[in-house]
Structures are given as C-alpha cells and as structure tokens.
Amino acid sequence: MPNSHYTQIQSFLDYLKFEKRYSQHTIISYQTDMEQFFQYLASQFDSPELNKISSVYVRSWLAEMRDERILPKTLNRKISSLKSFFKYQLKTGNVLQSPMGTIVSPKVNKRLPVFVAQSDMEKLKNTVENDETWKGNTDKLLLSIFYNTGMRLNELISLKEQNIDIANAQLKVLGKGNKERIIPISNELIKEITDYIDKKKGVI
C-alpha cells in the first residue's frame, strides 16, 4: 500500500478520534476495513490514486467478500466505513466525487420471531399446575398472560392490576419508548384473571 494511502487513512482516523470523538473500538473497526480495502486494491489494481478509485473497484471488493461468505451485516459495516472515509475525503478536497454514490448495501434478513408451541406451553404450565401456593397461582397466571397476549417480558413485569380492563377485555401496557398500547384478551384469560383477583382478596 502506498504511503499516501496510509497517510489518508491515518488522517481519517484522527478525524474520527479527535473531532467525532468515536470510541477506540469503533476506530479500530474503521481502520481494519480501510486497510483491507486498500490492500485489496494493491493486490488487484496496482494501488490506484485516491481520486482514481471508482465504484467498479468497490464492487469488485464486495463481490470477493461475498464469495468468501462474508455476512451481509459485516458487508454493510464495511460499506458504511468506506462511505464515511470518502465523505471525509470530499470534505478535505482530496477527491471531487465519492465512488460510493451508487453502492447499495445488501439486505439483512431479519430474525423471525420464535414462537412457543401450545404443547410446550402446556408442559410448562403443568410444572406449576399442582402448586396451589400463592406463588404457584401467580406463576400460572403470568404464564397464561405471557403466552396469550404475546407481550414483551418487561411489559409483563410492569403490569399492574389497574392496567387490566375487564369490562372491555383488554390490557393497557407501557411499551417501547414509553408508548402506551392496548392488548385485547380472550374470555378464557379474563376468567383466569378474575379468579386470581378473587383468590388474592382472600390472601390479603
């Protein structure tokens, strides 16, 4: 890799460190991506000058990484690193046009939600079915609410009795970003809740 490229990379990293105040971990990631890219250019294209680097070179590098089974999430990070690098080069006047303008990041498959099968849920409930202690009754109700509503765990933990609207068959929970949302509930779950509340009166 030519000394000029090392100088340009180091100048960019100094900018991230002293002006953008990025963490050392983030800076090391940028450095790794830059060095890999310019080492590839050195081996395949005889180290073109910075202002001669085109989108063709970038696509060639990305294609090689795809052939090596690099994950889309990692490719996206490397693309982001290059975009930031060339944006900085535009700012400093080292290039007149970024080669990243036509580079499209690959789609990252979102993880599908994992569902609990009803049979598995029944097995779980059976583990506390014969526990008629107050804790056992509470555990059974929590499992039923969790499974029947699909609410998040933190929503379940913060659920209070006053958030249960029996008349309208719904629960009021505080979701992400402290946004309130309404969850409809079945008649079967309503019965479990009301039975639990009646038992609670006898305990307290």
mmCIF file with all atom_site columns, C-alpha atoms in Angstrom:
data_model
loop_
_atom_site.group_PDB
_atom_site.id
_atom_site.type_symbol
_atom_site.label_atom_id
_atom_site.label_alt_id
_atom_site.label_comp_id
_atom_site.label_asym_id
_atom_site.label_entity_id
_atom_site.label_seq_id
_atom_site.pdbx_PDB_ins_code
_atom_site.Cartn_x
_atom_site.Cartn_y
_atom_site.Cartn_z
_atom_site.occupancy
_atom_site.B_iso_or_equiv
_atom_site.pdbx_formal_charge
_atom_site.auth_seq_id
_atom_site.auth_comp_id
_atom_site.auth_asym_id
_atom_site.auth_atom_id
_atom_site.pdbx_PDB_model_num
ATOM 1   C CA . MET A 1 1   ? 0.000   0.000   0.000   1.00 0.00 ? 1   MET A CA 1
ATOM 2   C CA . PRO A 1 2   ? 1.484   3.408   -0.985  1.00 0.00 ? 2   PRO A CA 1
ATOM 3   C CA . ASN A 1 3   ? 2.475   5.780   1.821   1.00 0.00 ? 3   ASN A CA 1
ATOM 4   C CA . SER A 1 4   ? -0.092  8.272   0.545   1.00 0.00 ? 4   SER A CA 1
ATOM 5   C CA . HIS A 1 5   ? -2.886  5.811   1.317   1.00 0.00 ? 5   HIS A CA 1
ATOM 6   C CA . TYR A 1 6   ? -1.531  5.197   4.809   1.00 0.00 ? 6   TYR A CA 1
ATOM 7   C CA . THR A 1 7   ? -1.442  8.960   5.345   1.00 0.00 ? 7   THR A CA 1
ATOM 8   C CA . GLN A 1 8   ? -5.023  9.372   4.116   1.00 0.00 ? 8   GLN A CA 1
ATOM 9   C CA . ILE A 1 9   ? -6.271  6.548   6.331   1.00 0.00 ? 9   ILE A CA 1
ATOM 10  C CA . GLN A 1 10  ? -4.464  7.933   9.377   1.00 0.00 ? 10  GLN A CA 1
ATOM 11  C CA . SER A 1 11  ? -5.816  11.424  8.741   1.00 0.00 ? 11  SER A CA 1
ATOM 12  C CA . PHE A 1 12  ? -9.320  9.980   8.583   1.00 0.00 ? 12  PHE A CA 1
ATOM 13  C CA . LEU A 1 13  ? -8.817  8.002   11.814  1.00 0.00 ? 13  LEU A CA 1
ATOM 14  C CA . ASP A 1 14  ? -7.514  11.105  13.584  1.00 0.00 ? 14  ASP A CA 1
ATOM 15  C CA . TYR A 1 15  ? -10.645 12.936  12.445  1.00 0.00 ? 15  TYR A CA 1
ATOM 16  C CA . LEU A 1 16  ? -12.827 10.196  13.936  1.00 0.00 ? 16  LEU A CA 1
ATOM 17  C CA . LYS A 1 17  ? -10.858 10.237  17.176  1.00 0.00 ? 17  LYS A CA 1
ATOM 18  C CA . PHE A 1 18  ? -10.377 13.942  17.838  1.00 0.00 ? 18  PHE A CA 1
ATOM 19  C CA . GLU A 1 19  ? -13.330 15.569  16.075  1.00 0.00 ? 19  GLU A CA 1
ATOM 20  C CA . LYS A 1 20  ? -16.047 12.911  16.031  1.00 0.00 ? 20  LYS A CA 1
ATOM 21  C CA . ARG A 1 21  ? -14.966 11.508  19.419  1.00 0.00 ? 21  ARG A CA 1
ATOM 22  C CA . TYR A 1 22  ? -15.588 7.911   18.352  1.00 0.00 ? 22  TYR A CA 1
ATOM 23  C CA . SER A 1 23  ? -14.665 5.100   20.737  1.00 0.00 ? 23  SER A CA 1
ATOM 24  C CA . GLN A 1 24  ? -11.390 3.251   20.319  1.00 0.00 ? 24  GLN A CA 1
ATOM 25  C CA . HIS A 1 25  ? -13.306 0.079   19.430  1.00 0.00 ? 25  HIS A CA 1
ATOM 26  C CA . THR A 1 26  ? -15.155 1.858   16.601  1.00 0.00 ? 26  THR A CA 1
ATOM 27  C CA . ILE A 1 27  ? -11.967 3.441   15.300  1.00 0.00 ? 27  ILE A CA 1
ATOM 28  C CA . ILE A 1 28  ? -10.234 0.049   15.170  1.00 0.00 ? 28  ILE A CA 1
ATOM 29  C CA . SER A 1 29  ? -13.169 -1.312  13.127  1.00 0.00 ? 29  SER A CA 1
ATOM 30  C CA . TYR A 1 30  ? -12.842 1.565   10.646  1.00 0.00 ? 30  TYR A CA 1
ATOM 31  C CA . GLN A 1 31  ? -9.083  1.063   10.462  1.00 0.00 ? 31  GLN A CA 1
ATOM 32  C CA . THR A 1 32  ? -9.465  -2.656  9.759   1.00 0.00 ? 32  THR A CA 1
ATOM 33  C CA . ASP A 1 33  ? -11.992 -2.009  6.982   1.00 0.00 ? 33  ASP A CA 1
ATOM 34  C CA . MET A 1 34  ? -9.848  0.681   5.349   1.00 0.00 ? 34  MET A CA 1
ATOM 35  C CA . GLU A 1 35  ? -6.679  -1.393  5.441   1.00 0.00 ? 35  GLU A CA 1
ATOM 36  C CA . GLN A 1 36  ? -8.468  -4.429  3.985   1.00 0.00 ? 36  GLN A CA 1
ATOM 37  C CA . PHE A 1 37  ? -9.898  -2.340  1.159   1.00 0.00 ? 37  PHE A CA 1
ATOM 38  C CA . PHE A 1 38  ? -6.621  -0.690  0.211   1.00 0.00 ? 38  PHE A CA 1
ATOM 39  C CA . GLN A 1 39  ? -4.707  -3.962  0.487   1.00 0.00 ? 39  GLN A CA 1
ATOM 40  C CA . TYR A 1 40  ? -7.223  -5.443  -1.960  1.00 0.00 ? 40  TYR A CA 1
ATOM 41  C CA . LEU A 1 41  ? -6.688  -2.513  -4.341  1.00 0.00 ? 41  LEU A CA 1
ATOM 42  C CA . ALA A 1 42  ? -2.931  -3.030  -4.073  1.00 0.00 ? 42  ALA A CA 1
ATOM 43  C CA . SER A 1 43  ? -3.165  -6.724  -4.927  1.00 0.00 ? 43  SER A CA 1
ATOM 44  C CA . GLN A 1 44  ? -5.764  -6.457  -7.705  1.00 0.00 ? 44  GLN A CA 1
ATOM 45  C CA . PHE A 1 45  ? -5.474  -2.965  -9.229  1.00 0.00 ? 45  PHE A CA 1
ATOM 46  C CA . ASP A 1 46  ? -1.902  -1.842  -8.507  1.00 0.00 ? 46  ASP A CA 1
ATOM 47  C CA . SER A 1 47  ? -2.931  0.753   -5.885  1.00 0.00 ? 47  SER A CA 1
ATOM 48  C CA . PRO A 1 48  ? -4.781  3.435   -7.885  1.00 0.00 ? 48  PRO A CA 1
ATOM 49  C CA . GLU A 1 49  ? -4.599  7.023   -6.659  1.00 0.00 ? 49  GLU A CA 1
ATOM 50  C CA . LEU A 1 50  ? -7.390  8.054   -4.338  1.00 0.00 ? 50  LEU A CA 1
ATOM 51  C CA . ASN A 1 51  ? -9.147  10.198  -6.962  1.00 0.00 ? 51  ASN A CA 1
ATOM 52  C CA . LYS A 1 52  ? -8.986  7.301   -9.455  1.00 0.00 ? 52  LYS A CA 1
ATOM 53  C CA . ILE A 1 53  ? -10.882 4.852   -7.269  1.00 0.00 ? 53  ILE A CA 1
ATOM 54  C CA . SER A 1 54  ? -14.273 4.142   -8.842  1.00 0.00 ? 54  SER A CA 1
ATOM 55  C CA . SER A 1 55  ? -17.356 2.205   -7.837  1.00 0.00 ? 55  SER A CA 1
ATOM 56  C CA . VAL A 1 56  ? -16.076 -0.656  -10.033 1.00 0.00 ? 56  VAL A CA 1
ATOM 57  C CA . TYR A 1 57  ? -13.207 -1.233  -7.597  1.00 0.00 ? 57  TYR A CA 1
ATOM 58  C CA . VAL A 1 58  ? -15.560 -1.129  -4.612  1.00 0.00 ? 58  VAL A CA 1
ATOM 59  C CA . ARG A 1 59  ? -17.994 -3.608  -6.205  1.00 0.00 ? 59  ARG A CA 1
ATOM 60  C CA . SER A 1 60  ? -15.121 -5.926  -7.050  1.00 0.00 ? 60  SER A CA 1
ATOM 61  C CA . TRP A 1 61  ? -14.007 -5.932  -3.399  1.00 0.00 ? 61  TRP A CA 1
ATOM 62  C CA . LEU A 1 62  ? -17.546 -6.561  -2.180  1.00 0.00 ? 62  LEU A CA 1
ATOM 63  C CA . ALA A 1 63  ? -18.003 -9.385  -4.688  1.00 0.00 ? 63  ALA A CA 1
ATOM 64  C CA . GLU A 1 64  ? -14.863 -11.107 -3.438  1.00 0.00 ? 64  GLU A CA 1
ATOM 65  C CA . MET A 1 65  ? -16.109 -10.891 0.151   1.00 0.00 ? 65  MET A CA 1
ATOM 66  C CA . ARG A 1 66  ? -19.464 -12.337 -0.888  1.00 0.00 ? 66  ARG A CA 1
ATOM 67  C CA . ASP A 1 67  ? -17.602 -15.240 -2.492  1.00 0.00 ? 67  ASP A CA 1
ATOM 68  C CA . GLU A 1 68  ? -15.871 -15.719 0.867   1.00 0.00 ? 68  GLU A CA 1
ATOM 69  C CA . ARG A 1 69  ? -19.326 -15.967 2.526   1.00 0.00 ? 69  ARG A CA 1
ATOM 70  C CA . ILE A 1 70  ? -18.933 -12.740 4.480   1.00 0.00 ? 70  ILE A CA 1
ATOM 71  C CA . LEU A 1 71  ? -22.261 -11.976 6.167   1.00 0.00 ? 71  LEU A CA 1
ATOM 72  C CA . PRO A 1 72  ? -24.429 -9.108  4.807   1.00 0.00 ? 72  PRO A CA 1
ATOM 73  C CA . LYS A 1 73  ? -24.277 -7.400  8.219   1.00 0.00 ? 73  LYS A CA 1
ATOM 74  C CA . THR A 1 74  ? -20.472 -7.302  8.017   1.00 0.00 ? 74  THR A CA 1
ATOM 75  C CA . LEU A 1 75  ? -20.563 -6.108  4.398   1.00 0.00 ? 75  LEU A CA 1
ATOM 76  C CA . ASN A 1 76  ? -22.885 -3.288  5.415   1.00 0.00 ? 76  ASN A CA 1
ATOM 77  C CA . ARG A 1 77  ? -20.456 -2.191  8.092   1.00 0.00 ? 77  ARG A CA 1
ATOM 78  C CA . LYS A 1 78  ? -17.590 -2.125  5.594   1.00 0.00 ? 78  LYS A CA 1
ATOM 79  C CA . ILE A 1 79  ? -19.695 -0.161  3.105   1.00 0.00 ? 79  ILE A CA 1
ATOM 80  C CA . SER A 1 80  ? -20.550 2.299   5.866   1.00 0.00 ? 80  SER A CA 1
ATOM 81  C CA . SER A 1 81  ? -16.844 2.650   6.684   1.00 0.00 ? 81  SER A CA 1
ATOM 82  C CA . LEU A 1 82  ? -15.990 3.405   3.046   1.00 0.00 ? 82  LEU A CA 1
ATOM 83  C CA . LYS A 1 83  ? -18.831 5.916   2.750   1.00 0.00 ? 83  LYS A CA 1
ATOM 84  C CA . SER A 1 84  ? -17.568 7.765   5.818   1.00 0.00 ? 84  SER A CA 1
ATOM 85  C CA . PHE A 1 85  ? -13.991 7.659   4.546   1.00 0.00 ? 85  PHE A CA 1
ATOM 86  C CA . PHE A 1 86  ? -14.829 9.110   1.132   1.00 0.00 ? 86  PHE A CA 1
ATOM 87  C CA . LYS A 1 87  ? -17.198 11.664  2.647   1.00 0.00 ? 87  LYS A CA 1
ATOM 88  C CA . TYR A 1 88  ? -14.224 12.881  4.668   1.00 0.00 ? 88  TYR A CA 1
ATOM 89  C CA . GLN A 1 89  ? -12.038 12.917  1.530   1.00 0.00 ? 89  GLN A CA 1
ATOM 90  C CA . LEU A 1 90  ? -14.658 15.066  -0.212  1.00 0.00 ? 90  LEU A CA 1
ATOM 91  C CA . LYS A 1 91  ? -14.665 17.422  2.758   1.00 0.00 ? 91  LYS A CA 1
ATOM 92  C CA . THR A 1 92  ? -10.881 17.771  2.686   1.00 0.00 ? 92  THR A CA 1
ATOM 93  C CA . GLY A 1 93  ? -10.775 18.155  -1.113  1.00 0.00 ? 93  GLY A CA 1
ATOM 94  C CA . ASN A 1 94  ? -8.773  15.005  -1.800  1.00 0.00 ? 94  ASN A CA 1
ATOM 95  C CA . VAL A 1 95  ? -11.488 13.708  -4.152  1.00 0.00 ? 95  VAL A CA 1
ATOM 96  C CA . LEU A 1 96  ? -14.122 15.501  -6.231  1.00 0.00 ? 96  LEU A CA 1
ATOM 97  C CA . GLN A 1 97  ? -16.591 12.608  -6.263  1.00 0.00 ? 97  GLN A CA 1
ATOM 98  C CA . SER A 1 98  ? -17.201 9.652   -3.974  1.00 0.00 ? 98  SER A CA 1
ATOM 99  C CA . PRO A 1 99  ? -17.210 6.185   -5.567  1.00 0.00 ? 99  PRO A CA 1
ATOM 100 C CA . MET A 1 100 ? -19.836 5.170   -3.013  1.00 0.00 ? 100 MET A CA 1
ATOM 101 C CA . GLY A 1 101 ? -22.751 7.035   -4.587  1.00 0.00 ? 101 GLY A CA 1
ATOM 102 C CA . THR A 1 102 ? -24.062 4.027   -6.497  1.00 0.00 ? 102 THR A CA 1
ATOM 103 C CA . ILE A 1 103 ? -23.143 1.353   -3.934  1.00 0.00 ? 103 ILE A CA 1
ATOM 104 C CA . VAL A 1 104 ? -26.224 -0.284  -2.420  1.00 0.00 ? 104 VAL A CA 1
ATOM 105 C CA . SER A 1 105 ? -25.999 -2.087  0.904   1.00 0.00 ? 105 SER A CA 1
ATOM 106 C CA . PRO A 1 106 ? -27.211 -5.720  0.864   1.00 0.00 ? 106 PRO A CA 1
ATOM 107 C CA . LYS A 1 107 ? -30.417 -6.532  2.690   1.00 0.00 ? 107 LYS A CA 1
ATOM 108 C CA . VAL A 1 108 ? -30.006 -8.120  6.079   1.00 0.00 ? 108 VAL A CA 1
ATOM 109 C CA . ASN A 1 109 ? -32.548 -10.816 6.827   1.00 0.00 ? 109 ASN A CA 1
ATOM 110 C CA . LYS A 1 110 ? -34.448 -10.042 9.980   1.00 0.00 ? 110 LYS A CA 1
ATOM 111 C CA . ARG A 1 111 ? -34.650 -12.807 12.504  1.00 0.00 ? 111 ARG A CA 1
ATOM 112 C CA . LEU A 1 112 ? -38.100 -14.329 12.597  1.00 0.00 ? 112 LEU A CA 1
ATOM 113 C CA . PRO A 1 113 ? -39.817 -14.285 15.973  1.00 0.00 ? 113 PRO A CA 1
ATOM 114 C CA . VAL A 1 114 ? -39.621 -17.536 17.885  1.00 0.00 ? 114 VAL A CA 1
ATOM 115 C CA . PHE A 1 115 ? -42.987 -18.949 18.903  1.00 0.00 ? 115 PHE A CA 1
ATOM 116 C CA . VAL A 1 116 ? -43.689 -21.320 21.751  1.00 0.00 ? 116 VAL A CA 1
ATOM 117 C CA . ALA A 1 117 ? -45.788 -24.287 20.652  1.00 0.00 ? 117 ALA A CA 1
ATOM 118 C CA . GLN A 1 118 ? -49.007 -24.784 22.580  1.00 0.00 ? 118 GLN A CA 1
ATOM 119 C CA . SER A 1 119 ? -47.921 -28.288 23.607  1.00 0.00 ? 119 SER A CA 1
ATOM 120 C CA . ASP A 1 120 ? -44.713 -26.855 25.080  1.00 0.00 ? 120 ASP A CA 1
ATOM 121 C CA . MET A 1 121 ? -46.708 -24.207 26.884  1.00 0.00 ? 121 MET A CA 1
ATOM 122 C CA . GLU A 1 122 ? -48.972 -26.859 28.384  1.00 0.00 ? 122 GLU A CA 1
ATOM 123 C CA . LYS A 1 123 ? -45.937 -28.778 29.637  1.00 0.00 ? 123 LYS A CA 1
ATOM 124 C CA . LEU A 1 124 ? -44.620 -25.606 31.218  1.00 0.00 ? 124 LEU A CA 1
ATOM 125 C CA . LYS A 1 125 ? -47.934 -24.877 32.882  1.00 0.00 ? 125 LYS A CA 1
ATOM 126 C CA . ASN A 1 126 ? -48.133 -28.455 34.143  1.00 0.00 ? 126 ASN A CA 1
ATOM 127 C CA . THR A 1 127 ? -44.920 -27.945 36.090  1.00 0.00 ? 127 THR A CA 1
ATOM 128 C CA . VAL A 1 128 ? -46.775 -25.488 38.345  1.00 0.00 ? 128 VAL A CA 1
ATOM 129 C CA . GLU A 1 129 ? -50.271 -26.942 37.930  1.00 0.00 ? 129 GLU A CA 1
ATOM 130 C CA . ASN A 1 130 ? -50.230 -28.820 41.225  1.00 0.00 ? 130 ASN A CA 1
ATOM 131 C CA . ASP A 1 131 ? -48.634 -25.984 43.149  1.00 0.00 ? 131 ASP A CA 1
ATOM 132 C CA . GLU A 1 132 ? -51.592 -24.402 44.931  1.00 0.00 ? 132 GLU A CA 1
ATOM 133 C CA . THR A 1 133 ? -49.456 -21.948 46.866  1.00 0.00 ? 133 THR A CA 1
ATOM 134 C CA . TRP A 1 134 ? -49.920 -18.235 46.221  1.00 0.00 ? 134 TRP A CA 1
ATOM 135 C CA . LYS A 1 135 ? -46.658 -18.204 44.263  1.00 0.00 ? 135 LYS A CA 1
ATOM 136 C CA . GLY A 1 136 ? -47.862 -21.165 42.190  1.00 0.00 ? 136 GLY A CA 1
ATOM 137 C CA . ASN A 1 137 ? -51.113 -19.377 41.319  1.00 0.00 ? 137 ASN A CA 1
ATOM 138 C CA . THR A 1 138 ? -49.189 -16.239 40.390  1.00 0.00 ? 138 THR A CA 1
ATOM 139 C CA . ASP A 1 139 ? -46.770 -18.169 38.172  1.00 0.00 ? 139 ASP A CA 1
ATOM 140 C CA . LYS A 1 140 ? -49.658 -19.883 36.341  1.00 0.00 ? 140 LYS A CA 1
ATOM 141 C CA . LEU A 1 141 ? -51.390 -16.576 35.655  1.00 0.00 ? 141 LEU A CA 1
ATOM 142 C CA . LEU A 1 142 ? -48.180 -14.907 34.448  1.00 0.00 ? 142 LEU A CA 1
ATOM 143 C CA . LEU A 1 143 ? -47.546 -17.783 32.050  1.00 0.00 ? 143 LEU A CA 1
ATOM 144 C CA . SER A 1 144 ? -51.088 -17.537 30.686  1.00 0.00 ? 144 SER A CA 1
ATOM 145 C CA . ILE A 1 145 ? -50.883 -13.763 30.177  1.00 0.00 ? 145 ILE A CA 1
ATOM 146 C CA . PHE A 1 146 ? -47.442 -14.030 28.587  1.00 0.00 ? 146 PHE A CA 1
ATOM 147 C CA . TYR A 1 147 ? -48.499 -16.760 26.155  1.00 0.00 ? 147 TYR A CA 1
ATOM 148 C CA . ASN A 1 148 ? -51.962 -15.438 25.274  1.00 0.00 ? 148 ASN A CA 1
ATOM 149 C CA . THR A 1 149 ? -51.026 -11.802 24.699  1.00 0.00 ? 149 THR A CA 1
ATOM 150 C CA . GLY A 1 150 ? -47.516 -12.084 23.246  1.00 0.00 ? 150 GLY A CA 1
ATOM 151 C CA . MET A 1 151 ? -46.469 -9.038  25.257  1.00 0.00 ? 151 MET A CA 1
ATOM 152 C CA . ARG A 1 152 ? -42.809 -8.306  25.949  1.00 0.00 ? 152 ARG A CA 1
ATOM 153 C CA . LEU A 1 153 ? -41.247 -9.529  29.166  1.00 0.00 ? 153 LEU A CA 1
ATOM 154 C CA . ASN A 1 154 ? -40.647 -6.012  30.506  1.00 0.00 ? 154 ASN A CA 1
ATOM 155 C CA . GLU A 1 155 ? -44.307 -5.205  29.812  1.00 0.00 ? 155 GLU A CA 1
ATOM 156 C CA . LEU A 1 156 ? -45.394 -8.248  31.785  1.00 0.00 ? 156 LEU A CA 1
ATOM 157 C CA . ILE A 1 157 ? -43.119 -7.370  34.692  1.00 0.00 ? 157 ILE A CA 1
ATOM 158 C CA . SER A 1 158 ? -44.525 -3.831  34.919  1.00 0.00 ? 158 SER A CA 1
ATOM 159 C CA . LEU A 1 159 ? -48.180 -4.906  34.506  1.00 0.00 ? 159 LEU A CA 1
ATOM 160 C CA . LYS A 1 160 ? -50.411 -3.756  37.381  1.00 0.00 ? 160 LYS A CA 1
ATOM 161 C CA . GLU A 1 161 ? -53.963 -4.689  38.347  1.00 0.00 ? 161 GLU A CA 1
ATOM 162 C CA . GLN A 1 162 ? -55.240 -1.222  37.431  1.00 0.00 ? 162 GLN A CA 1
ATOM 163 C CA . ASN A 1 163 ? -53.988 -1.825  33.868  1.00 0.00 ? 163 ASN A CA 1
ATOM 164 C CA . ILE A 1 164 ? -56.490 -4.663  33.453  1.00 0.00 ? 164 ILE A CA 1
ATOM 165 C CA . ASP A 1 165 ? -59.786 -3.556  31.901  1.00 0.00 ? 165 ASP A CA 1
ATOM 166 C CA . ILE A 1 166 ? -62.133 -6.493  32.477  1.00 0.00 ? 166 ILE A CA 1
ATOM 167 C CA . ALA A 1 167 ? -65.207 -4.709  31.081  1.00 0.00 ? 167 ALA A CA 1
ATOM 168 C CA . ASN A 1 168 ? -63.560 -4.048  27.709  1.00 0.00 ? 168 ASN A CA 1
ATOM 169 C CA . ALA A 1 169 ? -61.500 -7.268  27.688  1.00 0.00 ? 169 ALA A CA 1
ATOM 170 C CA . GLN A 1 170 ? -58.149 -5.570  27.298  1.00 0.00 ? 170 GLN A CA 1
ATOM 171 C CA . LEU A 1 171 ? -54.833 -4.828  28.981  1.00 0.00 ? 171 LEU A CA 1
ATOM 172 C CA . LYS A 1 172 ? -53.050 -1.498  28.942  1.00 0.00 ? 172 LYS A CA 1
ATOM 173 C CA . VAL A 1 173 ? -49.254 -1.782  28.818  1.00 0.00 ? 173 VAL A CA 1
ATOM 174 C CA . LEU A 1 174 ? -46.328 0.594   28.510  1.00 0.00 ? 174 LEU A CA 1
ATOM 175 C CA . GLY A 1 175 ? -44.266 -0.486  25.512  1.00 0.00 ? 175 GLY A CA 1
ATOM 176 C CA . LYS A 1 176 ? -41.052 0.676   23.856  1.00 0.00 ? 176 LYS A CA 1
ATOM 177 C CA . GLY A 1 177 ? -40.343 4.382   24.106  1.00 0.00 ? 177 GLY A CA 1
ATOM 178 C CA . ASN A 1 178 ? -42.860 4.614   26.967  1.00 0.00 ? 178 ASN A CA 1
ATOM 179 C CA . LYS A 1 179 ? -45.682 4.372   24.453  1.00 0.00 ? 179 LYS A CA 1
ATOM 180 C CA . GLU A 1 180 ? -48.955 3.074   25.803  1.00 0.00 ? 180 GLU A CA 1
ATOM 181 C CA . ARG A 1 181 ? -50.645 0.304   23.876  1.00 0.00 ? 181 ARG A CA 1
ATOM 182 C CA . ILE A 1 182 ? -53.814 -1.742  24.294  1.00 0.00 ? 182 ILE A CA 1
ATOM 183 C CA . ILE A 1 183 ? -53.817 -5.549  24.059  1.00 0.00 ? 183 ILE A CA 1
ATOM 184 C CA . PRO A 1 184 ? -57.161 -7.390  23.659  1.00 0.00 ? 184 PRO A CA 1
ATOM 185 C CA . ILE A 1 185 ? -57.585 -10.522 25.771  1.00 0.00 ? 185 ILE A CA 1
ATOM 186 C CA . SER A 1 186 ? -59.802 -13.611 25.469  1.00 0.00 ? 186 SER A CA 1
ATOM 187 C CA . ASN A 1 187 ? -62.747 -14.527 27.690  1.00 0.00 ? 187 ASN A CA 1
ATOM 188 C CA . GLU A 1 188 ? -60.756 -17.516 28.918  1.00 0.00 ? 188 GLU A CA 1
ATOM 189 C CA . LEU A 1 189 ? -57.906 -15.280 30.066  1.00 0.00 ? 189 LEU A CA 1
ATOM 190 C CA . ILE A 1 190 ? -60.379 -12.856 31.648  1.00 0.00 ? 190 ILE A CA 1
ATOM 191 C CA . LYS A 1 191 ? -61.750 -15.720 33.750  1.00 0.00 ? 191 LYS A CA 1
ATOM 192 C CA . GLU A 1 192 ? -58.236 -16.709 34.858  1.00 0.00 ? 192 GLU A CA 1
ATOM 193 C CA . ILE A 1 193 ? -57.510 -13.118 35.846  1.00 0.00 ? 193 ILE A CA 1
ATOM 194 C CA . THR A 1 194 ? -60.781 -12.617 37.742  1.00 0.00 ? 194 THR A CA 1
ATOM 195 C CA . ASP A 1 195 ? -60.344 -15.954 39.561  1.00 0.00 ? 195 ASP A CA 1
ATOM 196 C CA . TYR A 1 196 ? -56.850 -14.886 40.568  1.00 0.00 ? 196 TYR A CA 1
ATOM 197 C CA . ILE A 1 197 ? -58.085 -11.494 41.808  1.00 0.00 ? 197 ILE A CA 1
ATOM 198 C CA . ASP A 1 198 ? -60.804 -13.222 43.875  1.00 0.00 ? 198 ASP A CA 1
ATOM 199 C CA . LYS A 1 199 ? -58.204 -15.553 45.428  1.00 0.00 ? 199 LYS A CA 1
ATOM 200 C CA . LYS A 1 200 ? -55.955 -12.579 46.084  1.00 0.00 ? 200 LYS A CA 1
ATOM 201 C CA . LYS A 1 201 ? -58.695 -10.929 48.178  1.00 0.00 ? 201 LYS A CA 1
ATOM 202 C CA . GLY A 1 202 ? -58.726 -13.988 50.403  1.00 0.00 ? 202 GLY A CA 1
ATOM 203 C CA . VAL A 1 203 ? -54.954 -13.916 50.815  1.00 0.00 ? 203 VAL A CA 1
ATOM 204 C CA . ILE A 1 204 ? -54.501 -10.242 51.617  1.00 0.00 ? 204 ILE A CA 1
#
